[in-house]
Structures are given as structure tokens and as C-alpha cells.
C-alpha positions in Angstrom: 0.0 0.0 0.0 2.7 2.8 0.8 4.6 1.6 -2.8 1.3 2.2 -4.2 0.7 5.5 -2.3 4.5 6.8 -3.4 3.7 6.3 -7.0 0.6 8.0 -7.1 1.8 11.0 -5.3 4.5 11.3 -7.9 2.2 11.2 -10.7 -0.4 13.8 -8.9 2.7 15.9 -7.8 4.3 15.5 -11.4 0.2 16.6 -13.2 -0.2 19.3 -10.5 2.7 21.3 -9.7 5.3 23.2 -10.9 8.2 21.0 -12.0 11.6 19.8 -14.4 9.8 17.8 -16.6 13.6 15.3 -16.4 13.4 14.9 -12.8 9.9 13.7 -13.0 10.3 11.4 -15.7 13.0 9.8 -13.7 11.4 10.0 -10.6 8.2 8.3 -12.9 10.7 5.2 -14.3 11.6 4.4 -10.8 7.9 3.2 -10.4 7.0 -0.4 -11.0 4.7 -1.0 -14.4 1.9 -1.8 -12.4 1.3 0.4 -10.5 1.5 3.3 -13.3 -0.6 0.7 -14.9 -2.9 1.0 -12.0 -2.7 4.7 -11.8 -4.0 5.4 -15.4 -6.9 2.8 -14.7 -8.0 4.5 -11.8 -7.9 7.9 -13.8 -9.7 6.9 -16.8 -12.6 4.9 -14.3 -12.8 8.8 -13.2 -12.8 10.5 -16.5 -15.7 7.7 -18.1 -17.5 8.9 -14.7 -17.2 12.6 -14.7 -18.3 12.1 -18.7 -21.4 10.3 -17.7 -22.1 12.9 -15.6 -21.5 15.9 -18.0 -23.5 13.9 -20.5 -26.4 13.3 -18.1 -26.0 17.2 -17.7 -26.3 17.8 -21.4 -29.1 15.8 -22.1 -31.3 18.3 -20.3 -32.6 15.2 -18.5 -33.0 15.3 -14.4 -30.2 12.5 -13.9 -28.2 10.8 -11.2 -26.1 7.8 -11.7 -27.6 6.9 -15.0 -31.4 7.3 -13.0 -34.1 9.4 -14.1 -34.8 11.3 -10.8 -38.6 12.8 -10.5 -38.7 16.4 -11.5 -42.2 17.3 -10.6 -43.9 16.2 -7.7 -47.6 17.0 -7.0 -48.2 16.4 -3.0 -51.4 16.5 -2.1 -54.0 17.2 -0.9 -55.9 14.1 -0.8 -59.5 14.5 -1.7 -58.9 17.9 -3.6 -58.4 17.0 -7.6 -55.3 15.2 -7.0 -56.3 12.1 -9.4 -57.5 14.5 -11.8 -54.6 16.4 -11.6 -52.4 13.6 -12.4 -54.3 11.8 -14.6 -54.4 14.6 -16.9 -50.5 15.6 -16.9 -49.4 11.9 -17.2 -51.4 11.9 -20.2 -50.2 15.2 -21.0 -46.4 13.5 -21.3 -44.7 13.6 -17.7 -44.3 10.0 -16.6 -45.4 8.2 -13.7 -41.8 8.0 -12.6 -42.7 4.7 -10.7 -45.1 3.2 -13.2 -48.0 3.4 -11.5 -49.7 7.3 -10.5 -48.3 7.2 -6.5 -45.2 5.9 -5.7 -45.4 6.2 -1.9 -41.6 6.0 -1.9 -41.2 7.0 2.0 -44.0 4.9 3.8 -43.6 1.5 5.6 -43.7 -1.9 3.1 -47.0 -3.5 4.1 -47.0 -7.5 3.0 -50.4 -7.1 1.5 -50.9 -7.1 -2.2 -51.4 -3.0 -3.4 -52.2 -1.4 -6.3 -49.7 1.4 -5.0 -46.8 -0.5 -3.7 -45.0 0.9 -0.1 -41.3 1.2 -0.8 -40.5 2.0 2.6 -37.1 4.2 1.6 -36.6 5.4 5.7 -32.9 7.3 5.0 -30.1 8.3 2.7 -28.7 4.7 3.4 -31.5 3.6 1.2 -31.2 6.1 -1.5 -29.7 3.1 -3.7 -32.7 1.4 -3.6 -34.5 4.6 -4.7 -32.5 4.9 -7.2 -32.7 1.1 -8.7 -36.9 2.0 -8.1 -36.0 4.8 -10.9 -36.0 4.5 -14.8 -32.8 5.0 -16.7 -31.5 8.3 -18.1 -32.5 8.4 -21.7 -29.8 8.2 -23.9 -31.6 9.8 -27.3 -34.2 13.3 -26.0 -35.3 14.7 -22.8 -38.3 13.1 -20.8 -39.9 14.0 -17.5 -41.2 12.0 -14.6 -42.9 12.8 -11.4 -44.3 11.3 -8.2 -48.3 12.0 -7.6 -48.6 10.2 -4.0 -50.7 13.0 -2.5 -50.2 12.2 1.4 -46.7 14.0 0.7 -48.6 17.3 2.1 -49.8 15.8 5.4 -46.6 13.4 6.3 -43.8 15.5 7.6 -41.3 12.9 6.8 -41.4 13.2 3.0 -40.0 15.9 2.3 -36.8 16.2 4.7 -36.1 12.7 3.2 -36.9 13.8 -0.5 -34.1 16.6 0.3 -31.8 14.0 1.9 -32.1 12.3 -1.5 -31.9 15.1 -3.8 -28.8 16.8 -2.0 -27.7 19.7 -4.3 -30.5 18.6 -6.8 -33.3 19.4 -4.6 -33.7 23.4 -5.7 -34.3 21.5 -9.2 -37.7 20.1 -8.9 -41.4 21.7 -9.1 -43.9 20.6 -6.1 -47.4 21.5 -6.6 -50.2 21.4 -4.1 -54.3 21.6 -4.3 -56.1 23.1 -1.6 -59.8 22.8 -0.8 -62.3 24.0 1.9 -60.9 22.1 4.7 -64.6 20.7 5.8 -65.3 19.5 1.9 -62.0 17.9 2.1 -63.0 15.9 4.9 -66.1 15.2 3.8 -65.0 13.8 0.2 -62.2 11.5 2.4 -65.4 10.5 4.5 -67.6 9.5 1.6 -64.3 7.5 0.2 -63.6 6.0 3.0 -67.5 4.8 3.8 -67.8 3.9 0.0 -64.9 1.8 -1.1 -64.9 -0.1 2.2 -61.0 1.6 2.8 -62.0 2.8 6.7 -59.0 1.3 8.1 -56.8 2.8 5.3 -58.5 5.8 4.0 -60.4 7.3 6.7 -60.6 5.5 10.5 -63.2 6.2 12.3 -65.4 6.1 9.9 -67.7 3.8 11.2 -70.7 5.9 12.2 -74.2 6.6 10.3 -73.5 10.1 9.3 -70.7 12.2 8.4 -71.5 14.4 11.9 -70.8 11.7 13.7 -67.5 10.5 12.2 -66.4 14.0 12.4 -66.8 14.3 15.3 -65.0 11.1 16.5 -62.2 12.6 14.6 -62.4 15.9 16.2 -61.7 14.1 19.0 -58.9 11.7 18.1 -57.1 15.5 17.0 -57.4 16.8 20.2 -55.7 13.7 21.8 -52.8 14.3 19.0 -52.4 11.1 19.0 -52.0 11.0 15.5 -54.8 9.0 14.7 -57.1 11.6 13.1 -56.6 11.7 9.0 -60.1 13.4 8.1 -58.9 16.9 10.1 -55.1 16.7 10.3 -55.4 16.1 6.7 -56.8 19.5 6.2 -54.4 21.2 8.2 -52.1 22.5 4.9 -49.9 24.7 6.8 -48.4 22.5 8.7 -47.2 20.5 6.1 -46.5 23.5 3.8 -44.0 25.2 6.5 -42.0 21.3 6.7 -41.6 21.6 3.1 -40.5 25.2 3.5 -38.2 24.0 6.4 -36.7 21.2 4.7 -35.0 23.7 1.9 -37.2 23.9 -0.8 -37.2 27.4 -2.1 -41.3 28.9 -2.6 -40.4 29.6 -6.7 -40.2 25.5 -6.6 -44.1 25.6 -5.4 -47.1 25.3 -7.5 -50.3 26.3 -5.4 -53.8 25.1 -6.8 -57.0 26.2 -5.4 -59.3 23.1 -5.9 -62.2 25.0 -7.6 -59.5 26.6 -10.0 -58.8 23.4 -11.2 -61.9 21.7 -12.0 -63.8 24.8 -13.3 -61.6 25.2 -16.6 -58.0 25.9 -15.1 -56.9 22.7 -15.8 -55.2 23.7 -18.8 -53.9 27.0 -17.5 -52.1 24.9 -14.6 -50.9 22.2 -16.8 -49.1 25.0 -19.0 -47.7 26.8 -15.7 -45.9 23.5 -15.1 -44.7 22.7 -18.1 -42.8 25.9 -18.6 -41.1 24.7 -15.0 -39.9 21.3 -15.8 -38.6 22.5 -19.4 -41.1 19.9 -21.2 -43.6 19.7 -24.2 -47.1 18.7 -22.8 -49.9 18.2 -24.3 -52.1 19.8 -21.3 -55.6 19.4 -21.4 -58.7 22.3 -22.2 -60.5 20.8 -18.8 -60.0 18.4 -16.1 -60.7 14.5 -16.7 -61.9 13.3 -13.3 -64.6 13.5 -11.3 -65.4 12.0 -8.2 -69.6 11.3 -8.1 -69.5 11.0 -4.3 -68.8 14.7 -3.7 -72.1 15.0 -5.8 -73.8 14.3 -2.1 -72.2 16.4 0.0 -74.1 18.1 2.9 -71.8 19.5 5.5 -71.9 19.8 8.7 -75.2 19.7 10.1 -75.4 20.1 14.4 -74.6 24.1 14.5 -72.3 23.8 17.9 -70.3 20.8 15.8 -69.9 23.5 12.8 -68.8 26.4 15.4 -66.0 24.4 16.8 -64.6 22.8 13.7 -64.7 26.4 12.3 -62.7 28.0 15.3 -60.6 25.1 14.7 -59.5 25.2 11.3 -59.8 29.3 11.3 -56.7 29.2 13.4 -54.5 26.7 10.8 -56.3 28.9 8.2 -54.9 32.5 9.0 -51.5 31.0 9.8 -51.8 29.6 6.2 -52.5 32.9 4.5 -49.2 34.4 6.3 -47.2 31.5 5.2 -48.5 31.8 1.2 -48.5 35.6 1.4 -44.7 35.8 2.0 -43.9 32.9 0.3 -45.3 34.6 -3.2 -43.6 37.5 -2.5 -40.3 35.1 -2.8 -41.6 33.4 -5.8 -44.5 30.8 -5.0 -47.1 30.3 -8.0 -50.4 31.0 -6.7 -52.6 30.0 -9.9 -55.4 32.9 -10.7 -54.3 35.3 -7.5 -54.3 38.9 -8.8 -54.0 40.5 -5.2 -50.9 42.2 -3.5 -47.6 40.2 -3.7 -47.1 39.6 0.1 -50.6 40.4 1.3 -52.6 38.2 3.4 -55.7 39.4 3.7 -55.3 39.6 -0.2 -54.7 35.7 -0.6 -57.2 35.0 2.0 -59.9 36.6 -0.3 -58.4 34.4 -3.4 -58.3 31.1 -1.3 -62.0 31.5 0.1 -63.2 32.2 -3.5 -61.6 29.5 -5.2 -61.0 26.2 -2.4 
């Protein structure tokens, strides 16, 4: 090993510094073959690297390792034109980066049959196996993938492990977010939930005869922050938002998308905003492609003290929220169809009523 050492540090000294090109030619021929032999492998393993690299860089293509890494990520929130949303810009040319529409890269591997697969990536120690998850770099053009697992709003975890993965590249991807009226968010998770048979999964504690009485249960489950309520904490954006914030990403990265914006003819209009941000053709849509039937029946909350106290309670997560997206558009966050004040909250609280 030190024979080894002592002829590399002639060679680097010889490349690097200032020197009499005779002396270091003898000082080279004193080295055995092999290990000069050894040397110029070593160096031409890290040129073929550093020109993968460059030519992943050229490409235009969002590349690590020879992996297509996700460029746009849509986050949430559940229950608030989510499927729509992704069902019309898969169509519209950004791939499913995973294959399917939600990748659920950072939740726990379940040993039940799903069709949205946990892949249960924990910490940078299992970025590798992120990365084998991925598709490779395309050699010939440029393509774009994305995730569309909308519980990356409400779990905290996602995105300080997203930047843990990302490192440097993290400032290179586009989130966006939908927002709805936090009640009809709940009560469009509740008719899911009731519907499809999911409770356990998609809304627990939904057991009970009417939505009133499920929400309620929930209401309670909150207060015990025992994090067992989905139906409310769900529809508590800020929180989420200000992790994502925390965790590095810069607001210019953020797409914002009121829910009624969406589905009452903005779907093109977003799907256009997003495509200038990932660099990519799309073929965006003139409306939005899904709609859910259940929220056809929706009736709100019905016992008046009930409505008071989930009012008071999601006013407060609600004002907080129109600080946060206030300064963050000031800094560059996309807030599709706000006209108001850059930096004004009372401003984007007046957009958010009118269009969530």
C-alpha cells in the first residue's frame, strides 16, 4: 500500500505542480509497471464517470447515476383534484416515474398485495434502492417523470427525506399542491372512506351513520394528538407546507392550486404553468378529466355547535396559512389565478375562500 501511495503521489505531484519535466520522468521510471498501470486505470474509471455525468447534464434530463430522478412532484392534498390532476399531466407526457400514478416511496412496506406499492425508503442509506426504483436516463431526447402520492402534504417525513435524497438537486424540482375548503375535504375523504370499504386505510373512524358523527370522532382523536385523526389533520395544509419550507425547498419551486380553480376550466392553465417549470412539451388538457360522483352528495356539517368548533378550529391553521402563502409569493411561490398584492394576506385569503 505505501509503494502504491509513493507512485501516485509522484504522478499527482508530477500533473499538479510546478516542475523539471527530467526529474519527473526519472522520478516516474523508478515506479514499477503496475502500478503506473494501475494509476491510469483509476484515472480513466474517473474521466468515463465525470463524462457520464456531463453527458447526463447535457441531455437536459433530471439524472443521477444513470437514473431518471422525479422532477415534478404533486403532493397533495388528498380528496382535492389530486387524481384529476395527475391523470391529466401523465397523459399530458410527464411519466409516472414509478409506473403506477403514486409511488409512496417513504411509507412502511406492508405484505399485502397494493395497487400502490409501499417502498418503505426510511434514510439516505437507502437512497440506492431509490435509485434502482427509478427509470434509466434516456440516452436519445429529454423526458420528465414525477411522483403523484398526495399524502406528501400531510406526512412531515417526506419531504426532509426527498431533500436528503436530492442533496444539491433538490432546488431542481417543481412541487405543486391543491387546496380545498378544509370541511369538503374531509367530507369527500369521509364518503371515500364509507364507500370503497378503505376505513381502516383511508379514513378511520369512519364507522358511524353520518358524516356528523364520524367527524366528530375525529375531532376528538385530534385533540388527543395522537396521531390518529386523517379526516382533520389532513386538512391542516400549513403545517405540512412550512415542513416543506423548512426542509429547503425554495417557494419559486411551489405550485399552489386552489381546488375549484382546477376543475372549473383551469386545468389547462395549470398544466401549462408546469410545463414551462420542468422545461417539457405537454400536451395539457382544455378541462379536467376526473370527477369523483361522491362529492355530488355532500351536505356538510349539520349540528350548528359541531360547525362552530370545527370552524374556530381550522380558522386558526387557516390564517396561519395565509401568512405563510402571502410571504412565500412575494419570494416566488405560483399562486394560480391570485391577482391581489404580492405579500398580502388578507389579499390571498380573499383568493383562497373564492376559489378552495
Amino acid at each position: 500500500m505505501s509503494r502504491l501511495f509513493c507512485a501516485l503521489s509522484v504522478l499527482v505531484t508530477c500533473r499538479s505542480l510546478p516542475h523539471d519535466a527530467a526529474s519527473c520522468d526519472e522520478k516516474s521510471e523508478e515506479m514499477p509497471p503496475s502500478f503506473l498501470q494501475g494509476q491510469l486505470a483509476v484515472e480513466a474509471l474517473r474521466s468515463h464517470a465525470l463524462s457520464a455525468q456531463e453527458a447526463e447534464a447535457s441531455s437536459g434530463n433530471f439524472c443521477e447515476a444513470g437514473k431518471l430522478l422525479p422532477k415534478f412532484w404533486l403532493i397533495g392534498s388528498q380528496k382535492a383534484a389530486t387524481t384529476s390532476m395527475a391523470t391529466d399531466l401523465i397523459h399530458a407526457g410527464i411519466g409516472a416515474a414509478c409506473g403506477v400514478k403514486e409511488c409512496h416511496y417513504f411509507e412502511e412496506e406492508i405484505p399485502v398485495p397494493h395497487v400502490y406499492p409501499r417502498r418503505g425508503i426510511k434514510s439516505i442509506r437507502d437512497k440506492q434502492k431509490w435509485l434502482d426504483s427509478l427509470p434509466d436516463c434516456p440516452t436519445n431526447g429529454t423526458r420528465v417523470v414525477g411522483d403523484f402520492t398526495p399524502s406528501g402534504l400531510s406526512n412531515e417525513d417526506v419531504p426532509r427525506l426527498l431533500a436528503e435524497l436530492l442533496g444539491d438537486k433538490k432546488r431542481e424540482i417543481t412541487v405543486a399542491l391543491t387546496l380545498r375548503e378544509p370541511v369538503a375535504r374531509c367530507e369527500s375523504q369521509w364518503h371515500e372512506g364509507t364507500q370503497n370499504r378503505l376505513k381502516s386505510a383511508t379514513c378511520p373512524g369512519c364507522f358511524g351513520k353520518s358524516f356528523d358523527e364520524d367527524i366528530r370522532t375525529d375531532l376528538g382523536m385530534h385533540e388527543a394528538n395522537l396521531g390518529l385523526s386523517l379526516m382533520i389533520d389532513n386538512s391542516l395544509y400549513v403545517k405540512g407546507l412550512k415542513s416543506w419550507l423548512a426542509a429547503g425547498f425554495a417557494p419559486k419551486q411551489f405550485v399552489v392550486v386552489p381546488f375549484k380553480v382546477y376543475i372549473s376550466g383551469g386545468a389547462g392553465t395549470v398544466c401549462h404553468a408546469i410545463a414551462r417549470r420542468v422545461n417539457a412539451s405537454l400536451n395539457c388538457p382544455t378541462a379536467a378529466s376526473h370527477r369523483n360522483t361522491a362529492d355530488n352528495r355532500h351536505v356538510g356539517v349539520r349540528d350548528p355547535q359541531l360547525r362552530d368548533e370545527l370552524n374556530k378550529l381550522f380558522e386558526l391553521y387557516n390564517n396561519e396559512l395565509y401568512e405563510v402563502l402571502a410571504r412565500a409569493h412575494a419570494q416566488g411561490m405560483t399562486l394560480m389565478n391570485f391577482s391581489g398584492a404580492a405579500g398580502n394576506a388578507s389579499d390571498v385569503q380573499t383568493w383562497l375562500e373564492g376559489t378552495w
